[in-house]
Every structure is written in C-alpha cells, then in structure tokens.
C-alpha atoms as a printed R data frame, in Angstrom:
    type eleno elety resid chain resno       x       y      z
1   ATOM     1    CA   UNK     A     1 132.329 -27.799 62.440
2   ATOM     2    CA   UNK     A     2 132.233 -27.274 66.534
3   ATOM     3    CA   UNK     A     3 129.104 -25.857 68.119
4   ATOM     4    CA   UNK     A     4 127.448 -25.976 71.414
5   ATOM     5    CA   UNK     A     5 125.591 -24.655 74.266
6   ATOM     6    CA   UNK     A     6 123.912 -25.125 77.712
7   ATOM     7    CA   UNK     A     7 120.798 -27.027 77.934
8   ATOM     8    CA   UNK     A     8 117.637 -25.670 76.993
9   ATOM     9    CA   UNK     A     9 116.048 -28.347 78.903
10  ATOM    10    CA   UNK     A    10 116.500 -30.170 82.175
11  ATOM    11    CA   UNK     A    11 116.933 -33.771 80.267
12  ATOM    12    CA   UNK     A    12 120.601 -33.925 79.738
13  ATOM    13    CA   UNK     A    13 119.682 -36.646 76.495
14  ATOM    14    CA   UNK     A    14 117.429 -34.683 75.127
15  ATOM    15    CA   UNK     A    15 119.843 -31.947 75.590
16  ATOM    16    CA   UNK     A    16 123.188 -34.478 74.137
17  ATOM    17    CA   UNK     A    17 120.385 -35.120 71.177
18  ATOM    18    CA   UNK     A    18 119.451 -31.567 70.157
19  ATOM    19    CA   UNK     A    19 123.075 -29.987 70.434
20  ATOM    20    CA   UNK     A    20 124.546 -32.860 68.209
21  ATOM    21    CA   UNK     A    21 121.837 -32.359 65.886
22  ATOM    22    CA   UNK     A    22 122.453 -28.648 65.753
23  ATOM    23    CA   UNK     A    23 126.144 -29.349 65.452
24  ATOM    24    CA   UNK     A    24 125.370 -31.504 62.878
25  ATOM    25    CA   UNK     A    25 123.397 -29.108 60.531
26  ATOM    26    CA   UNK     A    26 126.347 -27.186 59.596
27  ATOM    27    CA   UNK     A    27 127.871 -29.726 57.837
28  ATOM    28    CA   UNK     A    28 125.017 -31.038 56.221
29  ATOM    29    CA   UNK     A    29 124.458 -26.874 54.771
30  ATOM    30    CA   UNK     A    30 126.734 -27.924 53.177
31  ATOM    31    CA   UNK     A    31 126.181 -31.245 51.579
32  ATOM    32    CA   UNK     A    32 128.487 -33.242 53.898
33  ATOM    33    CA   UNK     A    33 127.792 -36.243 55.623
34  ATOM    34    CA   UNK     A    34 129.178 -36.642 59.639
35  ATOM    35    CA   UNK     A    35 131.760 -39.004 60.078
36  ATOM    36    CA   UNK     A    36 132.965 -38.457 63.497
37  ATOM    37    CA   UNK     A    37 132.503 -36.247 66.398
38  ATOM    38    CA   UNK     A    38 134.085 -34.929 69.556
39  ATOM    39    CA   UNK     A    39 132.372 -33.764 72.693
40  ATOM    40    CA   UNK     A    40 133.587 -31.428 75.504
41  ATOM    41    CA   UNK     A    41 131.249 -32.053 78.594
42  ATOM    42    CA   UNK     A    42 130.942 -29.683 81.588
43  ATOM    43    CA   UNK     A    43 129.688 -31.193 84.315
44  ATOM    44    CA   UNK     A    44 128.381 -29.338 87.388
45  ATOM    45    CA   UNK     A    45 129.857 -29.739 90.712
46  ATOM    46    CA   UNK     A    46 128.068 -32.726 91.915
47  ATOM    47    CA   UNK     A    47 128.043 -36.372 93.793
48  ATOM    48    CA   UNK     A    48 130.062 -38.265 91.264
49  ATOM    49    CA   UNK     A    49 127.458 -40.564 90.460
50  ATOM    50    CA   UNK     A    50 124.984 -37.326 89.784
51  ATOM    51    CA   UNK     A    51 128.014 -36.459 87.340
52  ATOM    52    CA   UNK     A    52 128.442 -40.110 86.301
53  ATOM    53    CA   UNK     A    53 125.046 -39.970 84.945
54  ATOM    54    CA   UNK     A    54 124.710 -36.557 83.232
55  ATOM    55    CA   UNK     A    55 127.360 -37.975 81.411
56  ATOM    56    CA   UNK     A    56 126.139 -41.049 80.493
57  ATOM    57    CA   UNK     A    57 122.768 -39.964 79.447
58  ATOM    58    CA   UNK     A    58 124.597 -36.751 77.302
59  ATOM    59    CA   UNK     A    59 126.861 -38.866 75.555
60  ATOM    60    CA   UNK     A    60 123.901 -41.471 75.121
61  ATOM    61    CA   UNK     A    61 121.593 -38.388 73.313
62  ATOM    62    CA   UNK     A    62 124.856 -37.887 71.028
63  ATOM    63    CA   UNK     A    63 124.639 -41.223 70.202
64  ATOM    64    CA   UNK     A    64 121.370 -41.208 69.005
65  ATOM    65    CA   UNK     A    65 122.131 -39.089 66.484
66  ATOM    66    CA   UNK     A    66 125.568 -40.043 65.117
67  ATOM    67    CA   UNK     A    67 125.492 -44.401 65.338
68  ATOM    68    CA   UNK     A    68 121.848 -44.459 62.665
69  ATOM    69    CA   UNK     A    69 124.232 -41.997 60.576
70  ATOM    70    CA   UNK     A    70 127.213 -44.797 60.771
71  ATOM    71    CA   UNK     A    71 129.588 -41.918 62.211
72  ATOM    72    CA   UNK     A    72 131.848 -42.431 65.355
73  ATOM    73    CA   UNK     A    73 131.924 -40.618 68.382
74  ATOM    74    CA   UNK     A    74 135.503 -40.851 68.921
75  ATOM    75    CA   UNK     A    75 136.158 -39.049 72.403
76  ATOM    76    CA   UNK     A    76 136.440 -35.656 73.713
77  ATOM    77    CA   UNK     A    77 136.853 -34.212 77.294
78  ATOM    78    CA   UNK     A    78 134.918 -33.782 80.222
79  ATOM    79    CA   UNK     A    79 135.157 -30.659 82.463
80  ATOM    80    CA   UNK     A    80 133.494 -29.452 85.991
81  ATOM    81    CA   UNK     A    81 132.143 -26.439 85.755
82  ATOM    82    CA   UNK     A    82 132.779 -24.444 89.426
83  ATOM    83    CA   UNK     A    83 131.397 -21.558 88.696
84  ATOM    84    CA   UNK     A    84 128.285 -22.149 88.898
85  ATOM    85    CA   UNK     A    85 127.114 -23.397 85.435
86  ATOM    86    CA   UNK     A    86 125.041 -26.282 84.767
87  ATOM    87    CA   UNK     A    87 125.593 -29.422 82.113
88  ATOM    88    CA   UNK     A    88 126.946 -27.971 79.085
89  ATOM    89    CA   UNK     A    89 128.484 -29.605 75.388
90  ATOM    90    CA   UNK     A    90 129.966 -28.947 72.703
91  ATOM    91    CA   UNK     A    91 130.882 -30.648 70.276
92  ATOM    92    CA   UNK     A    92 133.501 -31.125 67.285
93  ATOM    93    CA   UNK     A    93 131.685 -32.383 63.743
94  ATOM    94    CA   UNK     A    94 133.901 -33.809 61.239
95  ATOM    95    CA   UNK     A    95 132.608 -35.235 58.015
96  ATOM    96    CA   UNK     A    96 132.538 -35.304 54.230
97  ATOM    97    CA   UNK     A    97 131.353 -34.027 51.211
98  ATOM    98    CA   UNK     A    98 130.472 -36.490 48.901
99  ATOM    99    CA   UNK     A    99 132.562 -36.998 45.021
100 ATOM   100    CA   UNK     A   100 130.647 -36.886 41.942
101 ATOM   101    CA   UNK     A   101 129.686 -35.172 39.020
102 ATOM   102    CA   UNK     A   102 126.943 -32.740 41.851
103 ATOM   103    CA   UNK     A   103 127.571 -31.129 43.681
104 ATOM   104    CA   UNK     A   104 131.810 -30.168 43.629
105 ATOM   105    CA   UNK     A   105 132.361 -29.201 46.460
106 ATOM   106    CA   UNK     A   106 130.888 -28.027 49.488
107 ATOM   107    CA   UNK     A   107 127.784 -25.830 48.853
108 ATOM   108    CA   UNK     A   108 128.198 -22.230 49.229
109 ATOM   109    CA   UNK     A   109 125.573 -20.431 51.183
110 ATOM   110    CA   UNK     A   110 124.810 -17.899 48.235
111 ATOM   111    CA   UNK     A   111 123.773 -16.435 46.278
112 ATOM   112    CA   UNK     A   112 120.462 -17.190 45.481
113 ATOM   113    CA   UNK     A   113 119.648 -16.882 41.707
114 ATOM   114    CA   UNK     A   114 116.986 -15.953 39.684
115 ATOM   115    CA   UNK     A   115 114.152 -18.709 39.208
116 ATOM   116    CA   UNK     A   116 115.617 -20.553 42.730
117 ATOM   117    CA   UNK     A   117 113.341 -21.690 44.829
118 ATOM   118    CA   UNK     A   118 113.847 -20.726 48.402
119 ATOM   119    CA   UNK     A   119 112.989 -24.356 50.527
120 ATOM   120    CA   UNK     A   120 112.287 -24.025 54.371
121 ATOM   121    CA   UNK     A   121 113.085 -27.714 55.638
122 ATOM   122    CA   UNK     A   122 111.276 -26.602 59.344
123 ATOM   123    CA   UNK     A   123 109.612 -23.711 60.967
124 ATOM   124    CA   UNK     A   124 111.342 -21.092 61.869
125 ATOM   125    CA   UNK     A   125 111.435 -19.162 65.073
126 ATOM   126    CA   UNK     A   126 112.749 -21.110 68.190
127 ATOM   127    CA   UNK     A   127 115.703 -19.520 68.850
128 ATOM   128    CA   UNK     A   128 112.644 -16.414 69.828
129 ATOM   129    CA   UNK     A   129 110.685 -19.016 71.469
130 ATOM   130    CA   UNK     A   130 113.299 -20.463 73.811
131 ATOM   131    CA   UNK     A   131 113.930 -16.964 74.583
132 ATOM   132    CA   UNK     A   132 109.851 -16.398 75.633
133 ATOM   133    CA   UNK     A   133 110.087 -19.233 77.252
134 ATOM   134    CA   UNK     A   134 113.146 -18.080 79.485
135 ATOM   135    CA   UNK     A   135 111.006 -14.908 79.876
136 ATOM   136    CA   UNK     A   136 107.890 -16.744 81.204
137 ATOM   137    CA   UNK     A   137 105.947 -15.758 77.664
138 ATOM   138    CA   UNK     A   138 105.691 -19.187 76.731
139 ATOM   139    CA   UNK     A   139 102.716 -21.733 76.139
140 ATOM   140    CA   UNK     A   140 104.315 -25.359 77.340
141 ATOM   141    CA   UNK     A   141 102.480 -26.497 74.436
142 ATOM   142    CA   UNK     A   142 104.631 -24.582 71.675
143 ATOM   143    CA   UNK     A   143 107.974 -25.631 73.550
144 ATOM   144    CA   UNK     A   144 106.686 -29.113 73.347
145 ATOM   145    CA   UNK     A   145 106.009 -29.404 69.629
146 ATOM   146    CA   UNK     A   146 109.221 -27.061 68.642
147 ATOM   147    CA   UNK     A   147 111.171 -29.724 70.445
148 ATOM   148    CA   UNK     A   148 109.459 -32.477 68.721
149 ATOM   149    CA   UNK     A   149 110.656 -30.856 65.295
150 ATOM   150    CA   UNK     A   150 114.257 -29.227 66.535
151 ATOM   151    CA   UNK     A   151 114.604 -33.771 67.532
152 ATOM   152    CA   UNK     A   152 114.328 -34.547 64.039
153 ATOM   153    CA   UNK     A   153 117.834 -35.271 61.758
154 ATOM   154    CA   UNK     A   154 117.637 -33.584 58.655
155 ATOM   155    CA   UNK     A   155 120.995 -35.802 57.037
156 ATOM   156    CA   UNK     A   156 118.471 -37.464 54.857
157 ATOM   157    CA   UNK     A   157 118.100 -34.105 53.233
158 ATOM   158    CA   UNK     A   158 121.481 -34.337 52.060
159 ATOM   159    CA   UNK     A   159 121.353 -36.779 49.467
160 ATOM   160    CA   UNK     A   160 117.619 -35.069 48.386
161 ATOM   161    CA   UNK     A   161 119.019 -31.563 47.893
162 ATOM   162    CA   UNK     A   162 122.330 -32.992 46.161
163 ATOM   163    CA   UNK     A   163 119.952 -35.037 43.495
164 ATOM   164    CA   UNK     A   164 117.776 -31.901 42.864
165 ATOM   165    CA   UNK     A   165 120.854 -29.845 42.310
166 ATOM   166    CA   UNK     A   166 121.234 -27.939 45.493
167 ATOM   167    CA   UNK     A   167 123.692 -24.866 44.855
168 ATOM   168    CA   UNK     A   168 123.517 -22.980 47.910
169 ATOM   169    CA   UNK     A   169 122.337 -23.818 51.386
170 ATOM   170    CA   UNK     A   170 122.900 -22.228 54.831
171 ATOM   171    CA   UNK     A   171 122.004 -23.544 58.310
172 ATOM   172    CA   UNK     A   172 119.497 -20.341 59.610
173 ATOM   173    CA   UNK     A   173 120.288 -20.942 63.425
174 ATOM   174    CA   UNK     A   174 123.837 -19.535 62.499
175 ATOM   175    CA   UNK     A   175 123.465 -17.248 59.602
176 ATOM   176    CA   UNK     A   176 119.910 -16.600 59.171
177 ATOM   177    CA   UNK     A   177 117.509 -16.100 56.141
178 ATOM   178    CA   UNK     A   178 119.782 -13.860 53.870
179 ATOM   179    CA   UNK     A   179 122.917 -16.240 54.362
C-alpha cells in the first residue's frame, strides 16, 4: 500500500504519526498486519538543521506507529521541495495477511450481505472538517478531539474482526461508505 500527503498540522510528528497511520489502514482493510515501510520525505528549502529536524521528528512520528507493531521502517528517500511546498510524506506499507482456516485471503471490500452488520470503528467526517478548518469554519475544539481519535492505531482491530469472521472491510478515507 503507498499513501501520503502534506501536513494537516504544523507538528511534523504528529504529522509522520497520522500519515503512517492512514497508510497503515489500508492494509489492515484488509486483514493484514504491517511489516515494513518506506518513506519519501520532502523537505522545504530550509537551514539544514531546520531540515535536519523536520526529518527527525517525521521519521520519529512514523516510528511511533510501526516499532509497538514490531514492523521495520526500512528506508526511503528524502527530497527538497523548491517550489514552494512545505514538509510532505509518503509512505510505502508492506505487510501480511495472516494463514489460517479465517479469513483466506485478503478481505474484499464487498459486498455486504444480508443479516451483516455494518461496524463504524470511528466517527466519520474529518476529511469535511479539515476542509472547514482550512476554510476558517472550524471550532479548535473539534480539530482537537478529531486528532485525538485520527492518533489512535486501529491494528488491534485486525485480529478482532478476523475472530468474528470479518468478510469484507474497506478503509472509508479512500473508498467511502458503499466500498
């Protein structure tokens, strides 16, 4: 799985933190489990040590996420951006799906079934809140606690989903509600 995209906040951990985690969720859609991962860092033209440590502290939000999962951040590249752009990543998600008897395979993201039961892990709606918030329409209060959620790992969902017989999953930030 890659993904990515500029910051949505000034804090380039916080930033590393919520991209991997976004990155992440694809694979775990799909009942995998993140093994290793890749970043591509643009830097803005800068001092080096201003560079130096938008780096370090990006890399160090990736971390947070992949090392309590056991996967590896194995490298990547780093890029300055001269036209103007701030910090940006992306990132490169490799990982697993797990053998057994349930689930074979990766999970499809449909179709739904009669008798399923649709299961919202989180709220929905920041992608339109970021967006009010870019507008000026925003309470800092509701960025605050959507970030507080959108920091949270959902990989121990995997293992949940998979024992309750999961059969079709989708990551809504990149397909939406109807898969």
């Amino acid at each position: 799985s890659a993904d990515g995209f500029p910051g949505l906040v000034d804090d380039p951990w916080l930033n590393g933190r919520l991209t991997t985690l976004h990155a992440c969720s694809d694979l775990w859609a799909c009942g995998a489990a993140v093994e290793s991962v890749q970043a591509l860092v643009t830097l803005p033209v800068a001092a080096p040590s201003i560079q130096e440590d938008l780096l370090v502290q990006t890399l160090a939000g990736v971390r947070s996420v992949i090392e309590p999962l056991g996967a590896l951040l194995l490298g990547g590249h780093t890029l300055e951006g001269r036209d103007g752009a701030g910090l940006s990543l992306a990132l490169t998600v490799n990982g697993r799906v797990a053998a057994g008897p349930w689930p074979k395979g990766p999970w499809p993201k449909g179709p739904l079934r009669p008798g399923d039961v649709l299961l919202l892990s989180r709220p929905i709606g920041t992608g339109v809140l970021f967006a009010a918030a870019m507008a000026g329409a925003a309470r800092p209060a509701w960025i605050d606690a959507a970030l507080v959620v959108m920091q949270q790992s959902q990989a121990p969902l995997v293992k949940l989903l998979a024992a309750h017989g999961c059969h079709a999953c989708t990551d809504i930030t990149g397909f939406g509600l109807l898969g």
